[in-house]
Tab-separated table of C-alpha atoms in Angstrom:
chain	number	residue	atom	x	y	z
A	1	PRO	CA	57.514	-20.225	-74.644
A	2	ALA	CA	53.806	-21.063	-74.630
A	3	GLY	CA	53.590	-21.218	-70.868
A	4	GLY	CA	55.415	-17.924	-70.497
A	5	PRO	CA	54.160	-14.544	-69.208
A	6	ALA	CA	50.463	-15.090	-70.013
A	7	ALA	CA	50.333	-18.361	-68.127
A	8	MET	CA	52.183	-16.855	-65.210
A	9	ALA	CA	49.836	-13.873	-65.148
A	10	GLN	CA	46.827	-16.184	-65.068
A	11	ALA	CA	48.410	-18.246	-62.333
A	12	GLY	CA	49.066	-15.034	-60.403
A	13	VAL	CA	45.350	-14.350	-60.416
A	14	LEU	CA	44.508	-17.787	-59.064
A	15	LEU	CA	47.273	-18.084	-56.524
A	16	THR	CA	47.831	-16.085	-53.366
A	17	LYS	CA	51.565	-17.078	-53.287
A	18	GLU	CA	54.466	-17.125	-55.732
A	19	PRO	CA	54.649	-20.209	-57.964
A	20	ALA	CA	57.182	-22.880	-57.174
A	21	PRO	CA	60.480	-22.581	-59.070
A	22	GLN	CA	60.652	-24.570	-62.322
A	23	ALA	CA	62.463	-27.865	-62.310
A	24	VAL	CA	64.646	-26.825	-65.227
A	25	PRO	CA	65.599	-23.155	-65.137
A	26	ALA	CA	64.944	-21.365	-68.396
A	27	SER	CA	67.999	-20.166	-70.240
A	28	ASP	CA	68.432	-17.796	-73.184
A	29	LEU	CA	69.340	-19.186	-76.614
A	30	PRO	CA	73.053	-19.155	-77.444
A	31	VAL	CA	74.326	-16.215	-79.406
A	32	LYS	CA	74.352	-16.918	-83.084
A	33	VAL	CA	77.900	-17.227	-84.448
A	34	CYS	CA	78.275	-16.455	-88.156
A	35	GLU	CA	81.611	-17.731	-89.425
A	36	VAL	CA	82.446	-18.474	-93.068
A	37	ALA	CA	84.342	-21.701	-93.648
A	38	LEU	CA	87.345	-21.166	-95.843
A	39	ASN	CA	88.344	-23.812	-98.379
A	40	THR	CA	91.977	-24.542	-98.603
A	41	GLY	CA	93.748	-26.808	-100.902
A	42	PRO	CA	94.419	-27.208	-104.565
A	43	ASP	CA	90.744	-27.774	-105.466
A	44	SER	CA	89.455	-24.926	-103.522
A	45	SER	CA	87.426	-22.215	-105.176
A	46	SER	CA	87.613	-20.142	-102.010
A	47	GLY	CA	83.815	-20.899	-101.361
A	48	LEU	CA	82.761	-18.219	-103.770
A	49	ALA	CA	80.273	-20.473	-105.646
A	50	THR	CA	78.034	-21.251	-102.549
A	51	ALA	CA	78.712	-18.199	-100.544
A	52	GLY	CA	75.146	-16.853	-101.003
A	53	PHE	CA	73.551	-20.045	-99.732
A	54	ARG	CA	75.623	-20.242	-96.545
A	55	THR	CA	74.878	-16.774	-95.134
A	56	ALA	CA	72.722	-16.402	-91.941
A	57	LYS	CA	72.417	-20.151	-91.311
A	58	TYR	CA	72.451	-21.981	-87.913
A	59	LEU	CA	74.525	-24.869	-87.202
A	60	LEU	CA	72.955	-28.285	-86.663
A	61	PRO	CA	73.873	-28.428	-82.988
A	62	GLU	CA	72.262	-25.052	-82.610
A	63	TRP	CA	69.106	-26.319	-84.252
A	64	HIS	CA	68.969	-29.306	-81.974
A	65	GLN	CA	69.693	-27.107	-78.995
A	66	SER	CA	66.836	-24.773	-79.984
A	67	ASN	CA	64.418	-27.643	-80.321
A	68	ALA	CA	65.539	-29.047	-77.017
A	69	ASP	CA	64.962	-25.689	-75.405
A	70	LEU	CA	61.432	-25.500	-76.837
A	71	TYR	CA	60.677	-29.024	-75.633
A	72	ARG	CA	61.967	-28.167	-72.218
A	73	LYS	CA	59.935	-24.932	-72.042
A	74	ALA	CA	56.771	-26.687	-73.212
A	75	PHE	CA	57.254	-29.405	-70.601
A	76	THR	CA	57.921	-26.813	-67.896
A	77	GLY	CA	54.839	-24.799	-68.938
A	78	CYS	CA	52.671	-27.890	-68.806
A	79	GLU	CA	53.997	-28.771	-65.405
A	80	GLN	CA	53.425	-25.213	-64.162
A	81	ALA	CA	49.904	-25.117	-65.608
A	82	GLU	CA	49.047	-28.500	-64.089
A	83	ARG	CA	50.438	-27.443	-60.742
A	84	GLY	CA	48.575	-24.098	-60.959
A	85	ARG	CA	45.313	-25.926	-61.753
A	86	ALA	CA	45.786	-28.230	-58.779
A	87	GLU	CA	46.595	-25.295	-56.517
A	88	ALA	CA	43.603	-23.320	-57.841
A	89	LYS	CA	41.279	-26.299	-57.296
A	90	GLU	CA	42.680	-26.849	-53.814
A	91	LEU	CA	42.388	-23.129	-53.034
A	92	ALA	CA	38.781	-23.028	-54.290
A	93	GLU	CA	37.904	-26.113	-52.264
A	94	HIS	CA	39.638	-24.629	-49.204
A	95	ALA	CA	37.855	-21.283	-49.669
A	96	ALA	CA	34.481	-23.067	-50.042
A	97	ALA	CA	35.099	-25.184	-46.948
A	98	THR	CA	36.292	-22.119	-45.005
A	99	ALA	CA	33.257	-20.097	-46.072
A	100	GLN	CA	30.929	-22.986	-45.168
A	101	ARG	CA	32.578	-23.436	-41.755
A	102	ALA	CA	32.446	-19.675	-41.116
A	103	GLN	CA	28.775	-19.604	-42.098
A	104	GLN	CA	28.048	-22.607	-39.860
A	105	ASP	CA	29.942	-20.941	-36.986
A	106	SER	CA	27.974	-17.741	-37.560
A	107	MET	CA	24.718	-19.737	-37.605
A	108	ALA	CA	25.714	-21.472	-34.354
A	109	ALA	CA	26.672	-18.119	-32.780
A	110	LEU	CA	23.333	-16.651	-33.897
A	111	GLY	CA	21.560	-19.677	-32.418
A	112	ARG	CA	23.354	-19.251	-29.100
A	113	ARG	CA	22.595	-15.538	-29.204
A	114	LEU	CA	18.925	-16.291	-29.828
A	115	GLN	CA	18.952	-18.584	-26.802
A	116	ASP	CA	20.493	-15.843	-24.659
A	117	ILE	CA	17.989	-13.271	-25.911
A	118	HIS	CA	15.125	-15.708	-25.348
A	119	PHE	CA	16.329	-16.405	-21.798
A	120	TRP	CA	16.474	-12.738	-20.822
A	121	LYS	CA	13.255	-12.016	-22.711
A	122	ALA	CA	11.492	-14.775	-20.759
A	123	GLU	CA	12.983	-13.521	-17.484
A	124	LEU	CA	11.862	-9.972	-18.264
A	125	GLN	CA	8.404	-11.154	-19.284
A	126	LYS	CA	8.039	-13.144	-16.059
A	127	GLU	CA	9.199	-10.141	-14.019
A	128	ILE	CA	6.771	-7.853	-15.884
A	129	GLU	CA	3.883	-10.244	-15.239
A	130	ASP	CA	4.863	-10.664	-11.572
A	131	LEU	CA	5.235	-6.907	-11.093
A	132	ASP	CA	1.927	-6.245	-12.853
A	133	ALA	CA	0.151	-8.808	-10.673
A	134	GLU	CA	1.833	-7.386	-7.554
A	135	THR	CA	0.824	-3.853	-8.527
A	136	GLY	CA	-2.756	-5.066	-8.914
A	137	LEU	CA	-2.680	-6.635	-5.446
A	138	LEU	CA	-1.180	-3.476	-3.956
A	139	ALA	CA	-3.841	-1.373	-5.705
A	140	ALA	CA	-6.485	-3.616	-4.091
A	141	GLN	CA	-4.843	-3.032	-0.702
A	142	LYS	CA	-4.808	0.700	-1.413
A	143	LEU	CA	-8.542	0.507	-2.144
A	144	ARG	CA	-8.988	-1.264	1.205
A	145	LEU	CA	-7.099	1.566	2.891
A	146	GLU	CA	-9.378	4.133	1.246
A	147	ARG	CA	-12.477	2.196	2.298
A	148	ALA	CA	-11.157	1.824	5.835
A	149	LEU	CA	-10.394	5.560	5.967
A	150	ASP	CA	-13.921	6.341	4.778
A	151	ALA	CA	-15.332	3.865	7.309
A	152	THR	CA	-13.656	5.729	10.206
A	153	GLU	CA	-15.830	8.792	9.537
A	154	VAL	CA	-18.909	7.089	11.012
A	155	PRO	CA	-17.230	6.121	14.329
A	156	TYR	CA	-15.771	9.614	14.632
A	157	ALA	CA	-19.156	11.198	13.965
A	158	ILE	CA	-20.737	8.863	16.551
A	159	ALA	CA	-18.102	9.683	19.186
A	160	THR	CA	-18.349	13.460	18.658
A	161	ASP	CA	-22.162	13.292	18.585
A	162	ASN	CA	-22.147	11.324	21.843
A	163	LEU	CA	-19.933	13.957	23.460
A	164	GLN	CA	-22.172	16.775	22.201
A	165	CYS	CA	-25.334	15.006	23.356
A	166	ARG	CA	-23.872	14.430	26.799
A	167	GLU	CA	-23.207	18.180	27.045
A	168	ARG	CA	-27.003	18.558	27.311
A	169	ARG	CA	-27.096	16.676	30.600
A	170	GLN	CA	-28.327	18.791	33.477
A	171	PRO	CA	-26.446	19.426	36.713
A	172	PRO	CA	-25.536	17.532	38.818
A	173	ASP	CA	-25.353	14.804	36.162
A	174	LEU	CA	-23.019	16.927	34.018
A	175	VAL	CA	-19.938	15.157	35.318
A	176	SER	CA	-16.679	14.011	33.731
A	177	ASP	CA	-17.300	10.314	34.208
A	178	GLU	CA	-15.803	7.122	32.826
A	179	VAL	CA	-18.010	7.282	29.724
A	180	GLU	CA	-16.700	10.724	28.794
A	181	ARG	CA	-13.091	9.657	29.321
A	182	GLU	CA	-13.577	6.608	27.079
A	183	LEU	CA	-15.392	8.671	24.452
A	184	LEU	CA	-12.521	11.180	24.378
A	185	LYS	CA	-10.072	8.295	24.111
A	186	GLU	CA	-12.130	6.841	21.249
A	187	ALA	CA	-12.181	10.153	19.349
A	188	GLU	CA	-8.405	10.526	19.799
A	189	LEU	CA	-7.848	6.922	18.681
A	190	ILE	CA	-9.909	7.467	15.525
A	191	ARG	CA	-7.975	10.657	14.713
A	192	ASN	CA	-4.640	8.837	15.114
A	193	ILE	CA	-5.898	5.943	12.978
A	194	GLN	CA	-7.003	8.345	10.248
A	195	GLU	CA	-3.554	9.953	10.192
A	196	LEU	CA	-1.906	6.506	10.044
A	197	LEU	CA	-4.173	5.399	7.175
A	198	LYS	CA	-3.468	8.621	5.251
A	199	ARG	CA	0.301	8.142	5.616
A	200	THR	CA	0.001	4.501	4.548
A	201	LEU	CA	-2.125	5.551	1.565
A	202	MET	CA	0.628	7.939	0.430
A	203	GLN	CA	3.212	5.186	0.871
A	204	ALA	CA	1.083	2.744	-1.154
A	205	GLY	CA	0.614	5.343	-3.914
A	206	ASN	CA	4.379	5.939	-4.103
A	207	GLN	CA	5.075	2.195	-4.210
A	208	ILE	CA	2.517	1.693	-7.010
A	209	ARG	CA	4.209	4.483	-8.978
A	210	LEU	CA	7.641	2.860	-8.431
A	211	ASN	CA	6.251	-0.537	-9.483
A	212	ARG	CA	4.845	0.945	-12.686
A	213	ASP	CA	8.069	2.833	-13.421
A	214	HIS	CA	10.188	-0.321	-13.080
A	215	LYS	CA	7.611	-2.317	-15.028
A	216	GLU	CA	7.891	0.250	-17.819
A	217	VAL	CA	11.697	-0.050	-17.793
A	218	CYS	CA	11.405	-3.847	-18.033
A	219	GLU	CA	8.814	-3.517	-20.797
A	220	MET	CA	11.149	-1.250	-22.800
A	221	ASP	CA	13.967	-3.774	-22.337
A	222	TRP	CA	11.614	-6.642	-23.242
A	223	SER	CA	10.445	-4.777	-26.354
A	224	ASP	CA	14.069	-4.270	-27.436
A	225	LYS	CA	14.732	-7.966	-26.827
A	226	VAL	CA	11.706	-8.955	-28.947
A	227	GLN	CA	12.852	-6.688	-31.781
A	228	THR	CA	16.410	-7.996	-31.539
A	229	TYR	CA	15.179	-11.603	-31.404
A	230	ASN	CA	13.173	-11.069	-34.594
A	231	ILE	CA	16.192	-9.479	-36.313
A	232	ASP	CA	18.565	-12.292	-35.269
A	233	ASP	CA	15.949	-14.913	-36.143
A	234	LYS	CA	15.617	-13.311	-39.592
A	235	CYS	CA	19.407	-13.308	-39.907
A	236	GLY	CA	19.515	-16.969	-38.929
A	237	ARG	CA	17.093	-17.839	-41.745
A	238	TYR	CA	19.295	-16.329	-44.480
A	239	SER	CA	21.056	-18.836	-46.731
A	240	ASN	CA	23.164	-18.686	-49.877
A	241	GLN	CA	20.014	-19.337	-51.886
A	242	SER	CA	18.081	-16.432	-50.317
A	243	THR	CA	16.837	-13.837	-52.800
A	244	ASN	CA	16.835	-10.871	-50.438
A	245	ILE	CA	20.538	-10.759	-49.636
A	246	LEU	CA	22.680	-7.838	-50.790
A	247	PHE	CA	26.201	-6.445	-50.444
A	248	HIS	CA	26.578	-4.052	-47.466
A	249	PRO	CA	30.332	-3.314	-47.254
A	250	SER	CA	29.874	-0.456	-44.773
A	251	SER	CA	28.261	-2.725	-42.169
A	252	VAL	CA	31.422	-4.785	-41.645
A	253	LYS	CA	32.553	-2.830	-38.600
A	254	PHE	CA	31.750	-2.438	-34.906
A	255	GLU	CA	29.603	0.474	-33.777
A	256	GLU	CA	31.355	2.774	-31.309
A	257	SER	CA	28.300	2.832	-29.025
A	258	ALA	CA	27.800	-0.932	-29.153
A	259	SER	CA	27.604	-2.793	-25.849
A	260	THR	CA	29.590	-5.827	-24.863
A	261	PRO	CA	27.965	-9.157	-23.933
A	262	GLU	CA	28.837	-8.436	-20.318
A	263	THR	CA	27.247	-4.961	-20.251
A	264	TRP	CA	24.325	-6.281	-22.299
A	265	ALA	CA	23.571	-9.038	-19.791
A	266	LYS	CA	24.249	-6.713	-16.828
A	267	PHE	CA	21.712	-4.196	-18.161
A	268	SER	CA	18.845	-6.716	-18.130
A	269	HIS	CA	20.078	-8.259	-14.878
A	270	ASP	CA	20.059	-4.849	-13.174
A	271	ASN	CA	16.594	-4.056	-14.525
A	272	ILE	CA	15.252	-7.353	-13.204
A	273	TYR	CA	17.077	-6.902	-9.896
A	274	ARG	CA	15.613	-3.436	-9.358
A	275	ALA	CA	12.143	-4.624	-10.368
A	276	GLU	CA	12.451	-7.610	-8.026
A	277	ARG	CA	13.528	-5.309	-5.211
A	278	GLU	CA	10.460	-3.115	-5.748
A	279	LYS	CA	8.270	-6.203	-5.935
A	280	LEU	CA	9.581	-7.408	-2.573
A	281	ALA	CA	9.052	-3.921	-1.121
A	282	SER	CA	5.490	-4.023	-2.465
A	283	ILE	CA	4.885	-7.461	-0.917
A	284	ASN	CA	6.209	-6.233	2.437
A	285	LEU	CA	4.025	-3.120	2.186
A	286	ARG	CA	0.963	-5.268	1.497
A	287	ALA	CA	1.713	-7.373	4.572
A	288	LEU	CA	2.155	-4.164	6.581
A	289	ILE	CA	-1.174	-2.824	5.283
A	290	ASP	CA	-2.838	-6.114	6.228
A	291	ASN	CA	-1.471	-5.855	9.769
A	292	ILE	CA	-2.396	-2.165	10.027
A	293	LEU	CA	-5.973	-2.736	8.880
A	294	HIS	CA	-6.339	-5.752	11.164
A	295	ASP	CA	-4.969	-3.852	14.173
A	296	VAL	CA	-7.004	-0.735	13.354
A	297	SER	CA	-10.267	-2.633	13.093
A	298	GLU	CA	-9.523	-4.554	16.283
A	299	ASP	CA	-8.550	-1.401	18.199
A	300	LEU	CA	-11.678	0.432	17.067
A	301	ARG	CA	-13.982	-2.469	17.923
A	302	MET	CA	-12.290	-2.982	21.294
A	303	GLN	CA	-12.596	0.724	22.150
A	304	CYS	CA	-16.194	0.675	20.937
A	305	ALA	CA	-16.876	-2.273	23.246
A	306	VAL	CA	-15.229	-0.429	26.154
A	307	VAL	CA	-17.369	2.668	25.503
A	308	ASN	CA	-20.536	0.579	25.177
A	309	GLU	CA	-19.721	-1.204	28.417
A	310	ALA	CA	-19.132	2.145	30.144
A	311	PHE	CA	-22.473	3.398	28.771
A	312	ALA	CA	-24.276	0.258	29.961
A	313	LYS	CA	-22.689	0.498	33.412
A	314	HIS	CA	-23.539	4.189	33.677
A	315	CYS	CA	-27.135	3.549	32.590
A	316	GLU	CA	-27.428	0.858	35.253
A	317	GLU	CA	-26.160	3.341	37.840
A	318	LEU	CA	-28.640	5.944	36.577
A	319	ASP	CA	-31.491	3.422	36.708
A	320	ASP	CA	-30.509	2.368	40.216
A	321	THR	CA	-30.243	5.978	41.363
A	322	LYS	CA	-33.557	6.858	39.757
A	323	HIS	CA	-35.275	3.887	41.406
A	324	LYS	CA	-33.868	4.874	44.785
A	325	LEU	CA	-34.988	8.466	44.268
A	326	GLU	CA	-38.455	7.307	43.294
A	327	HIS	CA	-38.570	5.082	46.368
A	328	HIS	CA	-37.597	8.016	48.597
A	329	LEU	CA	-40.082	10.242	46.817
A	330	LYS	CA	-42.776	7.713	47.509
A	331	LYS	CA	-41.850	7.702	51.184
A	332	ILE	CA	-41.716	11.507	51.229
A	333	LEU	CA	-45.136	11.736	49.625
A	334	LYS	CA	-46.536	9.368	52.241
A	335	GLU	CA	-44.808	11.354	54.966
A	336	ILE	CA	-46.191	14.577	53.545
A	337	GLY	CA	-49.667	13.060	53.658
A	338	ASP	CA	-49.162	11.976	57.242
A	339	GLN	CA	-47.742	15.367	58.146
A	340	GLU	CA	-50.669	17.175	56.582
A	341	ALA	CA	-53.005	14.896	58.555
A	342	ILE	CA	-51.217	15.634	61.855
A	343	ILE	CA	-51.257	19.354	61.113
A	344	ALA	CA	-54.985	19.141	60.533
A	345	ALA	CA	-55.353	17.199	63.797
A	346	LEU	CA	-53.259	19.799	65.649
A	347	LYS	CA	-55.363	22.610	64.240
A	348	GLN	CA	-58.489	20.746	65.262
A	349	ALA	CA	-57.059	20.129	68.727
A	350	ILE	CA	-56.292	23.840	69.102
A	351	LYS	CA	-59.765	24.628	67.896
A	352	ASP	CA	-61.197	22.090	70.298
A	353	LYS	CA	-59.476	23.908	73.182
A	354	GLU	CA	-61.275	27.142	72.393
A	355	ALA	CA	-64.607	26.107	73.988
A	356	PRO	CA	-63.097	24.870	77.288
A	357	MET	CA	-60.986	28.049	77.389
A	358	LYS	CA	-64.096	30.137	76.842
A	359	VAL	CA	-65.935	28.245	79.569
A	360	ALA	CA	-63.106	28.646	82.066
A	361	GLN	CA	-62.516	32.308	81.240
A	362	THR	CA	-66.257	33.031	81.284
A	363	ARG	CA	-66.534	31.427	84.694
A	364	LEU	CA	-63.642	33.431	85.995
A	365	TYR	CA	-65.081	36.565	84.445
A	366	ASP	CA	-68.489	36.008	85.897
A	367	ARG	CA	-67.060	35.191	89.373
A	368	SER	CA	-65.134	38.412	89.287
A	369	PHE	CA	-68.499	40.155	89.827
A	370	ARG	CA	-69.099	38.492	93.225
A	371	PRO	CA	-69.872	41.212	95.716
A	372	ASN	CA	-67.721	42.277	98.667
A	373	VAL	CA	-66.408	39.490	100.693
A	374	GLU	CA	-67.858	36.924	98.369
A	375	LEU	CA	-64.959	37.662	96.058
A	376	CYS	CA	-63.149	34.832	97.736
A	377	ARG	CA	-60.066	32.933	96.561
A	378	ASP	CA	-61.773	29.672	97.133
A	379	GLU	CA	-60.835	26.302	95.785
A	380	ALA	CA	-63.090	26.739	92.809
A	381	GLN	CA	-61.303	30.007	92.000
A	382	PHE	CA	-57.922	28.298	92.200
A	383	ARG	CA	-59.166	25.384	90.114
A	384	LEU	CA	-60.604	27.617	87.440
A	385	ILE	CA	-57.378	29.627	87.261
A	386	SER	CA	-55.386	26.390	87.092
A	387	GLU	CA	-57.696	25.096	84.381
A	388	ALA	CA	-57.305	28.290	82.330
A	389	GLU	CA	-53.533	28.169	82.724
A	390	GLN	CA	-53.436	24.490	81.719
A	391	LEU	CA	-55.584	25.195	78.709
A	392	THR	CA	-53.358	28.131	77.735
A	393	GLU	CA	-50.272	25.985	78.149
A	394	SER	CA	-51.816	23.186	76.107
A	395	ILE	CA	-52.817	25.590	73.352
A	396	GLU	CA	-49.302	27.067	73.298
A	397	SER	CA	-47.829	23.599	73.124
A	398	LEU	CA	-50.199	22.648	70.336
A	399	LYS	CA	-49.422	25.858	68.423
A	400	LYS	CA	-45.714	25.274	68.857
A	401	LYS	CA	-46.063	21.709	67.610
A	402	LEU	CA	-48.224	22.996	64.760
A	403	LEU	CA	-45.489	25.418	63.772
A	404	GLU	CA	-42.930	22.621	63.920
A	405	SER	CA	-45.179	20.353	61.888
A	406	GLU	CA	-45.784	23.029	59.288
A	407	GLN	CA	-42.033	23.658	59.049
A	408	SER	CA	-41.465	19.943	58.721
A	409	LEU	CA	-44.109	19.849	56.012
A	410	ARG	CA	-42.375	22.628	54.150
A	411	ASN	CA	-39.118	20.782	54.460
A	412	LEU	CA	-40.785	17.648	53.143
A	413	GLU	CA	-42.227	19.641	50.258
A	414	ASP	CA	-38.796	21.028	49.447
A	415	THR	CA	-37.332	17.546	49.563
A	416	ARG	CA	-40.140	16.314	47.359
A	417	MET	CA	-39.418	19.044	44.816
A	418	ASN	CA	-35.711	18.264	44.910
A	419	LEU	CA	-36.410	14.574	44.482
A	420	GLU	CA	-38.791	15.203	41.608
A	421	LYS	CA	-36.256	17.527	39.974
A	422	GLU	CA	-33.481	15.012	40.462
A	423	ILE	CA	-35.673	12.252	39.036
A	424	ALA	CA	-36.343	14.475	36.023
A	425	VAL	CA	-32.594	15.056	35.656
A	426	LYS	CA	-31.941	11.322	35.841
A	427	THR	CA	-34.742	10.675	33.350
A	428	ASN	CA	-33.160	13.199	30.981
A	429	SER	CA	-29.731	11.634	31.473
A	430	ILE	CA	-31.108	8.150	30.832
A	431	PHE	CA	-32.855	9.426	27.707
A	432	ILE	CA	-29.618	10.974	26.439
A	433	GLU	CA	-27.545	7.918	27.250
A	434	ARG	CA	-29.971	5.318	25.909
A	435	GLN	CA	-32.078	6.974	23.245
A	436	LYS	CA	-29.442	9.351	21.869
A	437	CYS	CA	-26.005	7.900	22.526
A	438	MET	CA	-26.450	4.124	22.739
A	439	ALA	CA	-29.048	4.059	19.968
A	440	HIS	CA	-26.650	6.026	17.741
A	441	ARG	CA	-23.823	3.620	18.550
A	442	THR	CA	-25.788	0.734	17.024
A	443	ARG	CA	-24.732	2.233	13.656
A	444	TYR	CA	-21.073	1.520	14.480
A	445	PRO	CA	-19.445	-0.234	11.446
A	446	VAL	CA	-18.659	-3.937	11.593
A	447	VAL	CA	-15.076	-5.236	11.669
A	448	LEU	CA	-15.076	-6.152	7.960
A	449	LYS	CA	-15.998	-2.616	6.997
A	450	LEU	CA	-13.391	-1.134	9.336
A	451	ALA	CA	-10.821	-3.492	7.761
A	452	GLY	CA	-11.674	-2.094	4.312
A	453	TYR	CA	-13.410	-5.162	2.863
A	454	GLN	CA	-16.762	-3.460	2.225
């Protein structure tokens, strides 16, 4: 039949399933029966005259049956071909619709994927910018720490110089007083502050390094996201009319090392979480540095004020002591003058007693030459002896008083020397305290510099 094996083979190419059974099952032609009709009767020639024309001939029913079979097979072939064409058209339309839906689903999935990538890319970019800004702020705080550490060198130099200058005080002013105790406390405070600032500087440096490390991790992730976004965006722009599309049969498989959406999202989430944690640690460290620098500057200025107050109080005491010493020196000098005058008067009084003594002794000497009985112990003799004794006693008293006065004068002179020496010591101490120490302390840094702002 015309719709036989070739038509079925073509239908087999178009269809993915076996064709439906034919309405009329095909049957083989009947077996040809060749029988010779025998004539019988009186007029029979035994069929010998037409025997050659009757050989290998079909019967009329067979002819009709053969035609009927051909009609039936032609009809069946047409039906099968028509049904095959309908099925092929339906299959083609179904395949086109399926391919279009699959492509639309893929486009939608790519669009959703682009949204996800864009979300995480934006989150990573925001975290990178925040971490970069935070690192900049922390670096500024670190610079403040370095400036504050440098600024502590001047106070320490002032405190040590003050202590060394005060070592040049002379005894008895070389005492361990309140000023020295406060200066020692100031030097110890500055040393402790320097150690604290150095430790905080190391901590800030480590935190900056951690910030940059996590920023780099986020940047690598962000860079991968940008590259992936561009690839998926390029994929989303492909269409059936694109000229740069090719067959890549080997790409239709999953990579063994490929991540899942969950691990993919968790990777970026963890990177952002760790970066956020370091950012919060950096913010807390900046607040701590602010408090440290504020407290350090306040402590230094307060201790400086305490030392200055101790210096001022000690200088007032030195001034008061010096004024009292000068007042006593003035009195001593006046007393020395008076004592020198009385010594001169005593010497003159002793000298003035020499003439009366000579007169009395000369009289007694001359009367000792009275002859014989004239050498009488008369009243005049007694009076002259009494006068000589009185004069001798007066001279002895005057000499004794002169010795006492001279000793007193020497004592006054010693006191004067001691007072003058002590005044010189106090003058030296005042010079050291005011001109050396307090003048040097005027160079003490201001609070802003101690807080690392300058």
